[in-house]
PDB file of C-alpha atoms in Angstrom:
ATOM      1  CA  MET A   1       0.422 -40.886  24.481  1.00 48.00           C
ATOM      2  CA  ILE A   2      -0.016 -39.364  27.917  1.00 55.00           C
ATOM      3  CA  ARG A   3       2.634 -36.772  27.135  1.00 56.00           C
ATOM      4  CA  THR A   4       0.897 -35.716  23.920  1.00 58.00           C
ATOM      5  CA  ARG A   5      -2.329 -34.992  25.782  1.00 66.00           C
ATOM      6  CA  ARG A   6      -0.777 -33.720  29.024  1.00 66.00           C
ATOM      7  CA  PRO A   7       2.600 -32.051  28.503  1.00 69.00           C
ATOM      8  CA  LEU A   8       3.167 -31.521  32.242  1.00 76.00           C
ATOM      9  CA  VAL A   9       2.299 -35.071  33.298  1.00 76.00           C
ATOM     10  CA  GLY A  10       5.226 -35.384  35.726  1.00 77.00           C
ATOM     11  CA  THR A  11       4.360 -32.159  37.529  1.00 79.00           C
ATOM     12  CA  ILE A  12       0.635 -32.844  37.593  1.00 79.00           C
ATOM     13  CA  GLY A  13       1.334 -36.385  38.833  1.00 78.00           C
ATOM     14  CA  ARG A  14       3.047 -34.863  41.862  1.00 80.00           C
ATOM     15  CA  ILE A  15       0.793 -31.938  42.755  1.00 84.00           C
ATOM     16  CA  CYS A  16      -2.710 -33.183  41.843  1.00 82.00           C
ATOM     17  CA  PRO A  17      -4.814 -34.199  44.887  1.00 82.00           C
ATOM     18  CA  HIS A  18      -6.071 -37.161  42.749  1.00 79.00           C
ATOM     19  CA  PRO A  19      -9.827 -37.026  43.489  1.00 82.00           C
ATOM     20  CA  CYS A  20     -10.393 -39.485  40.633  1.00 79.00           C
ATOM     21  CA  GLU A  21      -8.750 -42.250  42.644  1.00 79.00           C
ATOM     22  CA  ASP A  22     -11.537 -42.046  45.231  1.00 77.00           C
ATOM     23  CA  ARG A  23     -14.037 -43.236  42.612  1.00 75.00           C
ATOM     24  CA  CYS A  24     -11.852 -45.832  40.908  1.00 75.00           C
ATOM     25  CA  PHE A  25     -13.209 -49.382  40.993  1.00 73.00           C
ATOM     26  CA  ARG A  26     -10.555 -50.962  38.746  1.00 71.00           C
ATOM     27  CA  GLY A  27      -8.005 -51.772  41.417  1.00 63.00           C
ATOM     28  CA  ILE A  28      -7.053 -55.137  42.844  1.00 62.00           C
ATOM     29  CA  ASP A  29      -9.053 -56.177  45.932  1.00 72.00           C
ATOM     30  CA  GLY A  30     -11.071 -52.962  45.867  1.00 73.00           C
ATOM     31  CA  GLU A  31      -8.054 -50.649  46.022  1.00 77.00           C
ATOM     32  CA  PRO A  32      -8.016 -47.835  43.470  1.00 80.00           C
ATOM     33  CA  ILE A  33      -5.373 -47.640  40.789  1.00 79.00           C
ATOM     34  CA  SER A  34      -2.754 -45.049  41.699  1.00 82.00           C
ATOM     35  CA  ILE A  35      -3.196 -42.822  38.664  1.00 80.00           C
ATOM     36  CA  ASN A  36      -0.769 -40.226  39.982  1.00 82.00           C
ATOM     37  CA  GLY A  37       1.779 -42.927  40.678  1.00 84.00           C
ATOM     38  CA  CYS A  38       1.452 -44.180  37.103  1.00 83.00           C
ATOM     39  CA  LYS A  39       1.903 -40.681  35.718  1.00 83.00           C
ATOM     40  CA  ARG A  40       4.941 -40.042  37.899  1.00 86.00           C
ATOM     41  CA  TYR A  41       6.502 -43.359  36.884  1.00 88.00           C
ATOM     42  CA  LEU A  42       6.024 -42.705  33.168  1.00 84.00           C
ATOM     43  CA  ALA A  43       7.431 -39.172  33.433  1.00 84.00           C
ATOM     44  CA  ASP A  44      10.416 -40.368  35.489  1.00 88.00           C
ATOM     45  CA  MET A  45      11.140 -43.232  33.070  1.00 86.00           C
ATOM     46  CA  ARG A  46      11.054 -40.863  30.095  1.00 83.00           C
ATOM     47  CA  ALA A  47      13.390 -38.436  31.878  1.00 84.00           C
ATOM     48  CA  MET A  48      15.799 -41.283  32.664  1.00 87.00           C
ATOM     49  CA  ARG A  49      15.711 -42.505  29.061  1.00 84.00           C
ATOM     50  CA  LEU A  50      16.388 -39.011  27.744  1.00 81.00           C
ATOM     51  CA  GLU A  51      19.223 -38.541  30.236  1.00 83.00           C
ATOM     52  CA  LYS A  52      20.885 -41.796  29.171  1.00 86.00           C
ATOM     53  CA  GLY A  53      20.388 -41.076  25.485  1.00 80.00           C
ATOM     54  CA  TYR A  54      17.978 -43.965  24.832  1.00 80.00           C
ATOM     55  CA  GLU A  55      15.342 -41.768  23.300  1.00 72.00           C
ATOM     56  CA  PRO A  56      15.673 -38.757  21.044  1.00 71.00           C
ATOM     57  CA  PRO A  57      14.225 -35.513  22.399  1.00 69.00           C
ATOM     58  CA  SER A  58      10.817 -34.480  21.155  1.00 73.00           C
ATOM     59  CA  PRO A  59      10.769 -32.231  18.123  1.00 76.00           C
ATOM     60  CA  PRO A  60       9.864 -28.615  18.819  1.00 79.00           C
ATOM     61  CA  PRO A  61       6.178 -27.815  18.376  1.00 77.00           C
ATOM     62  CA  ALA A  62       5.142 -26.405  15.024  1.00 77.00           C
ATOM     63  CA  LEU A  63       4.658 -22.669  14.876  1.00 79.00           C
ATOM     64  CA  ASP A  64       1.031 -21.640  14.859  1.00 76.00           C
ATOM     65  CA  ASP A  65       0.141 -18.502  12.968  1.00 78.00           C
ATOM     66  CA  GLY A  66      -3.403 -18.509  14.314  1.00 78.00           C
ATOM     67  CA  PRO A  67      -4.975 -15.916  16.608  1.00 83.00           C
ATOM     68  CA  LYS A  68      -3.190 -15.083  19.853  1.00 78.00           C
ATOM     69  CA  VAL A  69      -4.835 -15.706  23.230  1.00 76.00           C
ATOM     70  CA  ALA A  70      -3.885 -14.241  26.606  1.00 75.00           C
ATOM     71  CA  ILE A  71      -4.295 -16.405  29.705  1.00 72.00           C
ATOM     72  CA  ILE A  72      -4.917 -14.520  32.919  1.00 73.00           C
ATOM     73  CA  GLY A  73      -3.316 -16.163  35.944  1.00 72.00           C
ATOM     74  CA  ALA A  74      -0.138 -18.161  36.136  1.00 67.00           C
ATOM     75  CA  GLY A  75      -1.372 -21.194  38.068  1.00 67.00           C
ATOM     76  CA  PRO A  76      -1.456 -24.778  36.753  1.00 66.00           C
ATOM     77  CA  ALA A  77      -4.896 -24.215  35.244  1.00 62.00           C
ATOM     78  CA  GLY A  78      -3.474 -21.410  33.105  1.00 58.00           C
ATOM     79  CA  LEU A  79      -0.869 -23.713  31.614  1.00 57.00           C
TER      80      LEU A  79
END
C-alpha cells in the first residue's frame, strides 16, 4: 500500500528530514514512531523478497494517453 502511494518510499525514507516525527504522539513512552525507519524497513524487505524470487515484480504501469505535463526541476519534489 505504501508503494502504491509513494513509489520512491525507500529513497524518501532515507533522505527525508522527518519533521512529522517531531509531532508524533503515538510512540511508546512518549517516543515518536520512526516513520522513516518503517519506510526503509518495508522498502528493504521488498527488495530482499524480489532478489530472492519470493515476490513477482510489479507489472509495468499502464500507458496514459492523456495530456502531457512538463515538470521543471529535477529534485525529489519534481518526481
